[in-house]
mmCIF file of C-alpha atoms and ligand atoms in Angstrom:
data_model
loop_
_atom_site.group_PDB
_atom_site.id
_atom_site.type_symbol
_atom_site.label_atom_id
_atom_site.label_comp_id
_atom_site.label_asym_id
_atom_site.label_seq_id
_atom_site.Cartn_x
_atom_site.Cartn_y
_atom_site.Cartn_z
ATOM 1 C CA MET A 1 31.385 -64.410 -40.566
ATOM 2 C CA THR A 2 32.285 -67.988 -41.322
ATOM 3 C CA LYS A 3 32.326 -70.251 -38.332
ATOM 4 C CA PRO A 4 35.911 -71.413 -37.860
ATOM 5 C CA ASN A 5 36.703 -75.084 -38.015
ATOM 6 C CA THR A 6 37.494 -76.350 -34.509
ATOM 7 C CA ASP A 7 40.937 -77.883 -35.063
ATOM 8 C CA ALA A 8 42.761 -75.668 -32.533
ATOM 9 C CA GLN A 9 39.738 -74.830 -30.503
ATOM 10 C CA SER A 10 39.084 -77.843 -28.348
ATOM 11 C CA GLU A 11 39.645 -75.473 -25.401
ATOM 12 C CA GLY A 12 37.478 -72.797 -26.950
ATOM 13 C CA ARG A 13 39.771 -69.909 -27.770
ATOM 14 C CA PRO A 14 41.916 -69.415 -30.851
ATOM 15 C CA ILE A 15 45.678 -69.451 -30.277
ATOM 16 C CA PRO A 16 47.201 -65.988 -30.880
ATOM 17 C CA TYR A 17 50.809 -65.427 -32.058
ATOM 18 C CA GLY A 18 51.665 -63.590 -28.846
ATOM 19 C CA ARG A 19 50.084 -62.465 -25.593
ATOM 20 C CA GLN A 20 50.936 -61.151 -22.142
ATOM 21 C CA THR A 21 51.379 -63.257 -18.983
ATOM 22 C CA ILE A 22 49.764 -61.520 -15.987
ATOM 23 C CA ASP A 23 49.415 -63.044 -12.515
ATOM 24 C CA GLN A 24 47.986 -61.996 -9.142
ATOM 25 C CA ALA A 25 51.278 -60.385 -8.022
ATOM 26 C CA ASP A 26 51.175 -58.096 -11.087
ATOM 27 C CA ILE A 27 47.623 -57.060 -10.276
ATOM 28 C CA GLU A 28 48.433 -56.377 -6.631
ATOM 29 C CA ALA A 29 51.500 -54.288 -7.571
ATOM 30 C CA VAL A 30 49.305 -52.053 -9.737
ATOM 31 C CA VAL A 31 46.549 -51.762 -7.139
ATOM 32 C CA GLU A 32 49.079 -50.711 -4.491
ATOM 33 C CA VAL A 33 50.200 -47.750 -6.624
ATOM 34 C CA MET A 34 46.599 -46.778 -7.318
ATOM 35 C CA ARG A 35 46.214 -46.215 -3.561
ATOM 36 C CA SER A 36 49.474 -44.253 -3.223
ATOM 37 C CA ASP A 37 50.260 -40.524 -3.606
ATOM 38 C CA TRP A 38 51.991 -40.846 -6.957
ATOM 39 C CA LEU A 39 50.305 -42.150 -10.097
ATOM 40 C CA THR A 40 53.079 -40.771 -12.312
ATOM 41 C CA THR A 41 56.636 -39.368 -11.933
ATOM 42 C CA GLY A 42 56.823 -40.893 -8.450
ATOM 43 C CA PRO A 43 59.134 -43.383 -6.723
ATOM 44 C CA LYS A 44 58.178 -46.416 -8.846
ATOM 45 C CA VAL A 45 59.783 -44.862 -11.943
ATOM 46 C CA GLU A 46 63.238 -44.712 -10.340
ATOM 47 C CA GLU A 47 62.757 -48.114 -8.739
ATOM 48 C CA PHE A 48 61.908 -49.691 -12.096
ATOM 49 C CA GLU A 49 64.789 -47.903 -13.827
ATOM 50 C CA GLU A 50 67.269 -49.096 -11.211
ATOM 51 C CA ALA A 51 66.034 -52.695 -11.286
ATOM 52 C CA PHE A 52 66.071 -52.719 -15.089
ATOM 53 C CA ALA A 53 69.590 -51.256 -15.275
ATOM 54 C CA GLU A 54 70.776 -53.864 -12.781
ATOM 55 C CA SER A 55 69.162 -56.735 -14.684
ATOM 56 C CA THR A 56 71.051 -55.789 -17.862
ATOM 57 C CA GLY A 57 74.277 -54.585 -16.247
ATOM 58 C CA ALA A 58 73.915 -51.149 -17.872
ATOM 59 C CA LYS A 59 74.835 -48.082 -15.769
ATOM 60 C CA HIS A 60 71.646 -46.136 -16.570
ATOM 61 C CA ALA A 61 68.083 -46.924 -17.583
ATOM 62 C CA VAL A 62 65.548 -44.250 -18.562
ATOM 63 C CA ALA A 63 61.852 -45.201 -18.606
ATOM 64 C CA LEU A 64 59.740 -43.915 -21.506
ATOM 65 C CA SER A 65 56.105 -44.092 -22.535
ATOM 66 C CA ASN A 66 56.627 -46.776 -25.221
ATOM 67 C CA GLY A 67 59.292 -48.340 -27.446
ATOM 68 C CA THR A 68 58.726 -45.766 -30.180
ATOM 69 C CA ALA A 69 59.283 -42.896 -27.718
ATOM 70 C CA ALA A 70 62.435 -44.747 -26.591
ATOM 71 C CA LEU A 71 63.718 -44.827 -30.193
ATOM 72 C CA HIS A 72 62.828 -41.142 -30.682
ATOM 73 C CA THR A 73 64.598 -40.207 -27.437
ATOM 74 C CA MET A 74 67.766 -42.086 -28.488
ATOM 75 C CA MET A 75 67.831 -40.250 -31.829
ATOM 76 C CA HIS A 76 67.545 -36.937 -29.982
ATOM 77 C CA ALA A 77 70.274 -37.942 -27.494
ATOM 78 C CA ILE A 78 72.817 -38.629 -30.263
ATOM 79 C CA GLY A 79 71.814 -35.364 -31.902
ATOM 80 C CA ILE A 80 70.279 -36.557 -35.176
ATOM 81 C CA GLY A 81 69.240 -33.449 -37.093
ATOM 82 C CA PRO A 82 67.925 -32.404 -40.515
ATOM 83 C CA ASP A 83 69.281 -34.374 -43.480
ATOM 84 C CA GLU A 84 71.525 -36.573 -41.353
ATOM 85 C CA GLU A 85 71.400 -40.265 -42.154
ATOM 86 C CA VAL A 86 70.899 -43.306 -39.944
ATOM 87 C CA ILE A 87 71.288 -46.821 -41.344
ATOM 88 C CA VAL A 88 68.447 -49.192 -40.363
ATOM 89 C CA PRO A 89 67.561 -52.724 -41.485
ATOM 90 C CA ALA A 90 64.694 -53.063 -43.974
ATOM 91 C CA MET A 91 63.351 -56.069 -42.034
ATOM 92 C CA THR A 92 61.903 -54.368 -38.953
ATOM 93 C CA PHE A 93 58.877 -52.564 -37.558
ATOM 94 C CA ALA A 94 58.259 -49.107 -39.072
ATOM 95 C CA ALA A 95 59.109 -47.314 -35.791
ATOM 96 C CA THR A 96 62.833 -48.187 -36.193
ATOM 97 C CA ALA A 97 62.944 -45.914 -39.259
ATOM 98 C CA ASN A 98 60.270 -43.413 -38.212
ATOM 99 C CA CYS A 99 62.324 -42.249 -35.199
ATOM 100 C CA VAL A 100 64.945 -40.875 -37.594
ATOM 101 C CA VAL A 101 62.281 -38.957 -39.542
ATOM 102 C CA TYR A 102 60.895 -37.447 -36.278
ATOM 103 C CA GLN A 103 64.269 -35.677 -35.925
ATOM 104 C CA GLY A 104 64.269 -34.495 -39.545
ATOM 105 C CA GLY A 105 66.827 -37.119 -40.561
ATOM 106 C CA ASN A 106 66.712 -39.795 -43.251
ATOM 107 C CA PRO A 107 66.684 -43.535 -42.608
ATOM 108 C CA VAL A 108 68.855 -45.449 -45.074
ATOM 109 C CA PHE A 109 67.647 -49.012 -45.529
ATOM 110 C CA CYS A 110 70.173 -51.843 -45.290
ATOM 111 C CA ASP A 111 69.500 -55.428 -46.336
ATOM 112 C CA VAL A 112 69.676 -58.393 -43.965
ATOM 113 C CA ASP A 113 71.366 -61.779 -43.835
ATOM 114 C CA PRO A 114 69.159 -64.363 -45.618
ATOM 115 C CA GLU A 115 69.520 -66.981 -42.848
ATOM 116 C CA THR A 116 69.122 -64.867 -39.683
ATOM 117 C CA LEU A 117 67.261 -61.822 -41.100
ATOM 118 C CA LEU A 118 69.587 -59.656 -38.964
ATOM 119 C CA ILE A 119 71.225 -56.545 -40.467
ATOM 120 C CA ASP A 120 74.165 -57.690 -42.590
ATOM 121 C CA PRO A 121 77.336 -55.905 -41.343
ATOM 122 C CA GLU A 122 78.949 -56.330 -44.783
ATOM 123 C CA LYS A 123 76.207 -54.286 -46.417
ATOM 124 C CA ILE A 124 76.562 -51.280 -44.095
ATOM 125 C CA GLY A 125 79.885 -49.863 -45.394
ATOM 126 C CA PRO A 126 78.671 -49.141 -48.946
ATOM 127 C CA LEU A 127 75.698 -47.130 -47.554
ATOM 128 C CA VAL A 128 77.867 -44.769 -45.453
ATOM 129 C CA THR A 129 78.103 -41.154 -46.680
ATOM 130 C CA SER A 130 79.471 -37.946 -45.154
ATOM 131 C CA ARG A 131 76.022 -37.423 -43.596
ATOM 132 C CA THR A 132 75.762 -40.844 -41.859
ATOM 133 C CA ARG A 133 75.705 -40.584 -38.081
ATOM 134 C CA ALA A 134 74.532 -43.930 -36.692
ATOM 135 C CA VAL A 135 73.445 -47.518 -37.256
ATOM 136 C CA ILE A 136 70.355 -48.940 -35.536
ATOM 137 C CA ALA A 137 70.733 -52.703 -35.137
ATOM 138 C CA VAL A 138 67.476 -54.622 -34.615
ATOM 139 C CA ASP A 139 67.685 -57.883 -32.652
ATOM 140 C CA TYR A 140 65.115 -59.431 -34.967
ATOM 141 C CA ALA A 141 62.798 -62.011 -33.335
ATOM 142 C CA GLY A 142 64.885 -61.769 -30.148
ATOM 143 C CA GLN A 143 68.255 -62.882 -31.496
ATOM 144 C CA PRO A 144 71.022 -60.389 -30.654
ATOM 145 C CA CYS A 145 72.912 -59.149 -33.740
ATOM 146 C CA ASP A 146 76.632 -59.786 -34.196
ATOM 147 C CA TYR A 147 77.693 -56.757 -32.135
ATOM 148 C CA ASP A 148 81.442 -57.447 -32.484
ATOM 149 C CA ARG A 149 81.218 -57.173 -36.256
ATOM 150 C CA LEU A 150 78.811 -54.217 -36.047
ATOM 151 C CA ARG A 151 81.169 -52.377 -33.684
ATOM 152 C CA GLU A 152 84.038 -52.903 -36.127
ATOM 153 C CA VAL A 153 82.016 -51.208 -38.872
ATOM 154 C CA THR A 154 80.710 -48.322 -36.731
ATOM 155 C CA ASP A 155 84.219 -47.683 -35.288
ATOM 156 C CA ARG A 156 85.727 -47.666 -38.777
ATOM 157 C CA HIS A 157 83.237 -45.005 -39.934
ATOM 158 C CA ASP A 158 82.977 -43.157 -36.598
ATOM 159 C CA LEU A 159 79.233 -43.823 -36.155
ATOM 160 C CA HIS A 160 77.054 -44.338 -33.099
ATOM 161 C CA LEU A 161 75.945 -47.942 -32.605
ATOM 162 C CA VAL A 162 72.344 -48.001 -31.394
ATOM 163 C CA ALA A 163 70.301 -51.132 -30.603
ATOM 164 C CA ASP A 164 66.570 -51.511 -31.176
ATOM 165 C CA ALA A 165 66.277 -54.290 -28.598
ATOM 166 C CA CYS A 166 62.470 -54.241 -28.525
ATOM 167 C CA HIS A 167 62.464 -58.001 -29.294
ATOM 168 C CA SER A 168 65.426 -59.151 -27.257
ATOM 169 C CA VAL A 169 65.011 -58.127 -23.611
ATOM 170 C CA GLY A 170 66.410 -61.043 -21.578
ATOM 171 C CA GLY A 171 68.729 -62.187 -24.385
ATOM 172 C CA LYS A 172 72.534 -62.405 -24.433
ATOM 173 C CA TYR A 173 75.390 -62.100 -26.907
ATOM 174 C CA LYS A 174 78.557 -63.977 -25.880
ATOM 175 C CA ASP A 175 77.426 -63.916 -22.210
ATOM 176 C CA GLN A 176 76.830 -60.165 -22.320
ATOM 177 C CA ALA A 177 73.249 -59.065 -21.638
ATOM 178 C CA VAL A 178 71.211 -57.200 -24.227
ATOM 179 C CA GLY A 179 71.169 -53.566 -23.068
ATOM 180 C CA THR A 180 74.958 -53.263 -22.814
ATOM 181 C CA LEU A 181 75.886 -54.165 -26.395
ATOM 182 C CA ALA A 182 75.428 -50.758 -28.054
ATOM 183 C CA ASP A 183 75.918 -47.091 -27.048
ATOM 184 C CA LEU A 184 72.167 -46.905 -26.414
ATOM 185 C CA SER A 185 69.568 -49.720 -26.417
ATOM 186 C CA SER A 186 65.782 -49.330 -26.602
ATOM 187 C CA PHE A 187 63.111 -51.660 -25.252
ATOM 188 C CA SER A 188 59.324 -51.973 -25.610
ATOM 189 C CA PHE A 189 56.872 -53.263 -23.011
ATOM 190 C CA HIS A 190 53.887 -53.657 -25.331
ATOM 191 C CA PRO A 191 51.747 -56.685 -24.305
ATOM 192 C CA VAL A 192 53.129 -58.965 -27.050
ATOM 193 C CA LYS A 193 56.756 -58.284 -26.055
ATOM 194 C CA ASN A 194 58.780 -60.391 -23.592
ATOM 195 C CA MET A 195 57.539 -58.395 -20.578
ATOM 196 C CA THR A 196 54.831 -55.761 -20.398
ATOM 197 C CA THR A 197 53.657 -52.549 -18.776
ATOM 198 C CA GLY A 198 50.619 -52.203 -21.101
ATOM 199 C CA GLU A 199 52.432 -49.556 -23.123
ATOM 200 C CA GLY A 200 55.968 -48.744 -22.094
ATOM 201 C CA GLY A 201 59.606 -48.424 -23.037
ATOM 202 C CA MET A 202 63.149 -48.051 -21.710
ATOM 203 C CA VAL A 203 66.568 -46.964 -22.918
ATOM 204 C CA THR A 204 69.762 -48.291 -21.342
ATOM 205 C CA THR A 205 73.204 -46.677 -21.661
ATOM 206 C CA ASP A 206 76.525 -46.449 -19.811
ATOM 207 C CA ASP A 207 76.805 -42.732 -20.651
ATOM 208 C CA ALA A 208 75.628 -40.372 -17.877
ATOM 209 C CA ASP A 209 75.282 -37.405 -20.274
ATOM 210 C CA PHE A 210 72.997 -39.390 -22.577
ATOM 211 C CA ALA A 211 70.906 -40.475 -19.557
ATOM 212 C CA GLU A 212 70.515 -36.917 -18.294
ATOM 213 C CA SER A 213 69.657 -35.590 -21.771
ATOM 214 C CA MET A 214 67.026 -38.331 -22.193
ATOM 215 C CA ARG A 215 65.431 -37.532 -18.795
ATOM 216 C CA ARG A 216 64.969 -33.921 -19.906
ATOM 217 C CA PHE A 217 63.692 -34.853 -23.343
ATOM 218 C CA ARG A 218 60.968 -37.116 -21.921
ATOM 219 C CA ASN A 219 59.823 -34.243 -19.657
ATOM 220 C CA HIS A 220 59.296 -31.355 -22.128
ATOM 221 C CA GLY A 221 62.993 -30.433 -22.084
ATOM 222 C CA ILE A 222 62.626 -29.282 -18.477
ATOM 223 C CA THR A 223 65.561 -29.671 -16.085
ATOM 224 C CA THR A 224 63.680 -31.004 -13.051
ATOM 225 C CA ASP A 225 60.549 -33.105 -12.652
ATOM 226 C CA HIS A 226 57.536 -32.399 -10.441
ATOM 227 C CA ARG A 227 58.680 -34.672 -7.612
ATOM 228 C CA GLN A 228 62.199 -33.190 -7.491
ATOM 229 C CA ARG A 229 60.720 -29.669 -7.224
ATOM 230 C CA GLU A 230 58.306 -30.785 -4.541
ATOM 231 C CA SER A 231 61.070 -32.325 -2.422
ATOM 232 C CA ARG A 232 63.157 -29.147 -2.773
ATOM 233 C CA GLY A 233 60.167 -26.984 -1.877
ATOM 234 C CA SER A 234 60.569 -24.939 -5.047
ATOM 235 C CA TRP A 235 58.273 -24.152 -7.983
ATOM 236 C CA HIS A 236 61.004 -22.828 -10.257
ATOM 237 C CA TYR A 237 62.035 -24.731 -13.376
ATOM 238 C CA GLU A 238 63.648 -24.085 -16.722
ATOM 239 C CA MET A 239 63.045 -25.544 -20.159
ATOM 240 C CA THR A 240 66.427 -25.752 -21.829
ATOM 241 C CA GLY A 241 65.434 -27.423 -25.090
ATOM 242 C CA LEU A 242 62.364 -28.713 -26.886
ATOM 243 C CA GLY A 243 61.169 -31.979 -25.385
ATOM 244 C CA TYR A 244 58.038 -34.097 -25.290
ATOM 245 C CA ASN A 245 55.854 -35.797 -22.728
ATOM 246 C CA HIS A 246 57.335 -39.289 -23.175
ATOM 247 C CA ARG A 247 56.952 -40.250 -19.490
ATOM 248 C CA LEU A 248 55.983 -43.664 -18.108
ATOM 249 C CA THR A 249 53.536 -43.690 -15.171
ATOM 250 C CA ASP A 250 54.111 -45.159 -11.695
ATOM 251 C CA ILE A 251 51.191 -47.500 -12.352
ATOM 252 C CA GLN A 252 53.037 -48.921 -15.354
ATOM 253 C CA CYS A 253 56.418 -48.987 -13.594
ATOM 254 C CA ALA A 254 54.912 -51.036 -10.734
ATOM 255 C CA LEU A 255 53.709 -53.568 -13.306
ATOM 256 C CA GLY A 256 57.148 -53.464 -14.951
ATOM 257 C CA LEU A 257 58.905 -54.194 -11.642
ATOM 258 C CA SER A 258 56.647 -57.157 -11.032
ATOM 259 C CA GLN A 259 57.099 -58.470 -14.600
ATOM 260 C CA LEU A 260 60.884 -57.990 -14.530
ATOM 261 C CA LYS A 261 61.148 -60.504 -11.654
ATOM 262 C CA LYS A 262 59.572 -63.128 -13.893
ATOM 263 C CA LEU A 263 61.516 -62.286 -17.057
ATOM 264 C CA PRO A 264 64.134 -65.064 -16.652
ATOM 265 C CA ALA A 265 61.333 -67.654 -16.288
ATOM 266 C CA PHE A 266 59.455 -66.161 -19.276
ATOM 267 C CA ILE A 267 62.586 -66.418 -21.450
ATOM 268 C CA LYS A 268 63.244 -69.990 -20.302
ATOM 269 C CA ARG A 269 59.714 -70.982 -21.320
ATOM 270 C CA ARG A 270 60.041 -69.202 -24.684
ATOM 271 C CA GLN A 271 63.303 -71.101 -25.325
ATOM 272 C CA LYS A 272 61.629 -74.386 -24.370
ATOM 273 C CA ILE A 273 58.778 -73.722 -26.812
ATOM 274 C CA ALA A 274 61.326 -72.869 -29.532
ATOM 275 C CA ALA A 275 63.117 -76.170 -28.868
ATOM 276 C CA MET A 276 59.814 -78.072 -29.278
ATOM 277 C CA TYR A 277 59.141 -76.336 -32.592
ATOM 278 C CA ASP A 278 62.739 -76.846 -33.782
ATOM 279 C CA LYS A 279 62.503 -80.547 -33.070
ATOM 280 C CA ALA A 280 59.217 -80.906 -34.961
ATOM 281 C CA PHE A 281 60.357 -78.926 -38.000
ATOM 282 C CA PHE A 282 63.649 -80.786 -38.282
ATOM 283 C CA ASP A 283 61.666 -83.453 -40.179
ATOM 284 C CA ILE A 284 59.424 -81.110 -42.184
ATOM 285 C CA GLU A 285 61.247 -80.091 -45.319
ATOM 286 C CA ASP A 286 58.937 -77.188 -46.160
ATOM 287 C CA VAL A 287 59.375 -75.378 -42.838
ATOM 288 C CA THR A 288 62.778 -73.967 -41.861
ATOM 289 C CA PRO A 289 63.270 -72.089 -38.587
ATOM 290 C CA ILE A 290 65.314 -68.878 -38.872
ATOM 291 C CA ARG A 291 68.949 -69.706 -38.104
ATOM 292 C CA VAL A 292 70.278 -69.082 -34.607
ATOM 293 C CA GLU A 293 74.002 -68.250 -34.446
ATOM 294 C CA PRO A 294 76.237 -70.013 -31.921
ATOM 295 C CA GLY A 295 77.139 -67.960 -28.829
ATOM 296 C CA VAL A 296 73.814 -66.153 -28.421
ATOM 297 C CA SER A 297 70.984 -66.622 -25.985
ATOM 298 C CA HIS A 298 67.901 -65.979 -28.118
ATOM 299 C CA ALA A 299 65.059 -64.221 -26.258
ATOM 300 C CA TYR A 300 62.410 -65.548 -28.717
ATOM 301 C CA HIS A 301 59.984 -62.649 -28.837
ATOM 302 C CA LEU A 302 58.978 -64.312 -32.109
ATOM 303 C CA TYR A 303 59.340 -67.789 -33.536
ATOM 304 C CA VAL A 304 59.775 -67.202 -37.259
ATOM 305 C CA VAL A 305 59.888 -69.914 -39.910
ATOM 306 C CA LYS A 306 60.704 -69.649 -43.582
ATOM 307 C CA LEU A 307 58.363 -71.646 -45.817
ATOM 308 C CA ALA A 308 59.388 -73.418 -49.005
ATOM 309 C CA HIS A 309 58.627 -71.471 -52.188
ATOM 310 C CA ARG A 310 56.112 -74.095 -53.258
ATOM 311 C CA LEU A 311 53.885 -73.105 -50.329
ATOM 312 C CA ASP A 312 51.537 -70.144 -50.698
ATOM 313 C CA ARG A 313 52.231 -68.279 -47.445
ATOM 314 C CA ASN A 314 49.164 -66.045 -47.644
ATOM 315 C CA ARG A 315 46.865 -69.018 -48.142
ATOM 316 C CA LEU A 316 48.562 -70.897 -45.334
ATOM 317 C CA PHE A 317 48.045 -67.865 -43.060
ATOM 318 C CA LYS A 318 44.353 -67.723 -43.980
ATOM 319 C CA VAL A 319 43.649 -71.448 -43.541
ATOM 320 C CA LEU A 320 45.504 -71.568 -40.210
ATOM 321 C CA ARG A 321 43.374 -68.645 -39.060
ATOM 322 C CA GLU A 322 40.198 -70.490 -40.031
ATOM 323 C CA ARG A 323 41.393 -73.392 -37.849
ATOM 324 C CA GLY A 324 41.975 -71.133 -34.844
ATOM 325 C CA ILE A 325 45.722 -70.545 -35.175
ATOM 326 C CA PHE A 326 46.484 -66.863 -35.507
ATOM 327 C CA THR A 327 49.956 -66.509 -37.009
ATOM 328 C CA ASN A 328 51.467 -63.215 -38.149
ATOM 329 C CA VAL A 329 54.062 -61.825 -40.570
ATOM 330 C CA HIS A 330 57.063 -59.855 -39.271
ATOM 331 C CA TYR A 331 57.597 -57.853 -41.437
ATOM 332 C CA SER A 332 56.708 -56.208 -44.672
ATOM 333 C CA PRO A 333 60.007 -54.440 -45.466
ATOM 334 C CA VAL A 334 59.779 -50.853 -44.201
ATOM 335 C CA HIS A 335 61.104 -49.243 -47.401
ATOM 336 C CA LEU A 336 58.129 -50.665 -49.332
ATOM 337 C CA HIS A 337 55.495 -48.825 -47.258
ATOM 338 C CA PRO A 338 53.748 -46.093 -49.295
ATOM 339 C CA PHE A 339 55.043 -43.378 -46.923
ATOM 340 C CA TYR A 340 58.706 -44.179 -47.601
ATOM 341 C CA ARG A 341 58.155 -44.710 -51.331
ATOM 342 C CA LYS A 342 56.542 -41.268 -51.483
ATOM 343 C CA THR A 343 58.764 -39.235 -49.161
ATOM 344 C CA HIS A 344 62.100 -41.052 -49.443
ATOM 345 C CA LYS A 345 61.844 -42.386 -53.014
ATOM 346 C CA THR A 346 62.448 -45.949 -51.856
ATOM 347 C CA HIS A 347 61.536 -48.787 -54.208
ATOM 348 C CA ALA A 348 61.295 -52.531 -54.725
ATOM 349 C CA GLY A 349 64.640 -54.118 -55.520
ATOM 350 C CA GLN A 350 66.502 -51.952 -52.998
ATOM 351 C CA CYS A 351 66.809 -54.706 -50.359
ATOM 352 C CA PRO A 352 66.202 -57.944 -52.286
ATOM 353 C CA VAL A 353 66.893 -60.348 -49.403
ATOM 354 C CA SER A 354 64.350 -58.647 -47.111
ATOM 355 C CA GLU A 355 61.821 -58.388 -49.921
ATOM 356 C CA SER A 356 62.012 -62.040 -50.870
ATOM 357 C CA ALA A 357 62.102 -63.273 -47.246
ATOM 358 C CA SER A 358 59.024 -61.227 -46.380
ATOM 359 C CA GLU A 359 57.005 -63.357 -48.853
ATOM 360 C CA GLN A 360 57.942 -66.647 -47.179
ATOM 361 C CA ILE A 361 58.088 -65.949 -43.437
ATOM 362 C CA LEU A 362 55.495 -66.730 -40.805
ATOM 363 C CA SER A 363 55.528 -66.039 -37.054
ATOM 364 C CA LEU A 364 54.032 -68.963 -35.110
ATOM 365 C CA PRO A 365 52.378 -68.681 -31.686
ATOM 366 C CA MET A 366 55.052 -67.906 -29.056
ATOM 367 C CA TYR A 367 54.352 -66.754 -25.497
ATOM 368 C CA PRO A 368 55.050 -68.217 -22.050
ATOM 369 C CA GLY A 369 51.412 -69.185 -21.407
ATOM 370 C CA LEU A 370 51.287 -71.510 -24.421
ATOM 371 C CA SER A 371 50.773 -75.054 -23.089
ATOM 372 C CA ASP A 372 52.628 -78.112 -24.402
ATOM 373 C CA HIS A 373 49.275 -79.358 -25.656
ATOM 374 C CA GLU A 374 48.690 -76.147 -27.609
ATOM 375 C CA ILE A 375 52.179 -76.311 -29.132
ATOM 376 C CA ARG A 376 51.510 -79.868 -30.304
ATOM 377 C CA THR A 377 48.191 -78.667 -31.755
ATOM 378 C CA VAL A 378 49.921 -75.844 -33.658
ATOM 379 C CA ILE A 379 52.468 -78.300 -35.088
ATOM 380 C CA GLU A 380 49.808 -80.865 -36.075
ATOM 381 C CA VAL A 381 47.487 -78.333 -37.683
ATOM 382 C CA LEU A 382 50.384 -76.656 -39.508
ATOM 383 C CA TYR A 383 51.498 -80.046 -40.823
ATOM 384 C CA LYS A 384 47.975 -80.841 -42.068
ATOM 385 C CA VAL A 385 47.452 -77.428 -43.673
ATOM 386 C CA ILE A 386 50.829 -77.626 -45.435
ATOM 387 C CA GLN A 387 49.624 -80.771 -47.242
ATOM 388 C CA GLU A 388 46.538 -78.835 -48.357
ATOM 389 C CA VAL A 389 48.195 -75.700 -49.709
ATOM 390 C CA GLN A 390 50.978 -77.168 -51.851
ATOM 391 C CA ARG A 391 50.881 -75.242 -55.090
HETATM 392 C C1 PLP B 1 57.414 -53.147 -30.736
HETATM 393 C C2 PLP B 1 58.550 -52.554 -31.497
HETATM 394 C C3 PLP B 1 58.797 -51.172 -31.517
HETATM 395 C C4 PLP B 1 57.863 -50.163 -30.943
HETATM 396 O O1 PLP B 1 57.523 -50.345 -29.645
HETATM 397 P P1 PLP B 1 56.139 -49.734 -29.070
HETATM 398 O O2 PLP B 1 56.284 -49.937 -27.605
HETATM 399 O O3 PLP B 1 55.031 -50.503 -29.675
HETATM 400 O O4 PLP B 1 56.117 -48.276 -29.443
HETATM 401 C C5 PLP B 1 59.926 -50.734 -32.167
HETATM 402 N N1 PLP B 1 60.770 -51.577 -32.811
HETATM 403 C C6 PLP B 1 60.543 -52.901 -32.846
HETATM 404 C C7 PLP B 1 61.496 -53.779 -33.559
HETATM 405 C C8 PLP B 1 59.417 -53.423 -32.207
HETATM 406 O O5 PLP B 1 59.168 -54.740 -32.280
#
């Protein structure tokens, strides 16, 4: 191991690209559940679902074990089956596409807009076939997609509009909260996301039938849960379809409730950090923040910059890491992973904008606990390293 240079480490620890914000109230909320009768499938699940639904304005929220389970559950709810197609952006995390494969369907990869890296509505139409059933829009980095334009396309082709909102909890599109913009919206509460339950997920919808179908699916396809049977004094239950154990525990829901209260403050801080970065990079020609469209409130799960072609991104990543700044790359286009090349015959050249962007993007440290001093350090070190890695 080489001893890292101490540029970013005057306070000891390296600066990660993302991390959770946990306070005493969070800890106490968890401890309280640990002492209660219900560790899972108890009252905290409903309480968290209701508070989450209210915070987004959606009619229903269904808690799930993680964001991937949330995506899987949405695909089941809209009835994706063998050989049916769902259009997904190439610039996303693998789970956005994998959830289609879990149901026996095929993800069809769509390219993104070069400035925002959001799915390009114009490129969806040509990918639609008689087997296409839905579009999954990913609010990349935390910026809500252009849902008006997406809805036009999905209405024209009679498709479900589904949101992978794992980055954008707390964001808004034209004053409408994320969670109400698509037929179904999924969220993740992984520690690097905008709020956390350790592992965790949620789906919001206005459709009561979807909500009821998702509650069964997360509980083995069984019509009632343990607590409902207990309160009715009955042991009898029926499994009406194949489901999974995709449940979220009461321990996690208590943490979620406590985190949800702080979400508006978390988002405000993320936006403040983004503004500090934006201001600094305005004068640095080689570093261009991803474009933010007017009329959105960006939730800034990630702060992504595009580097000039004359910079070697991979070297920049490595040198920053040596100086204690742990950046990341979101993402390698999903269609280029060996699994999809092998099983879905995807190939380079299929989504040229995503492929070329993925060589030049870098996600800088972004989380509410980042101090102003640390942000200035990131900017200074980045500026210095850029001078060193010009090719
Ligand atoms: C994090 C994430 C997921 C998966 O969420 P998990 O809770 O980690 O399963 C899915 N899609 C996107 C875009 C994500 O960022």
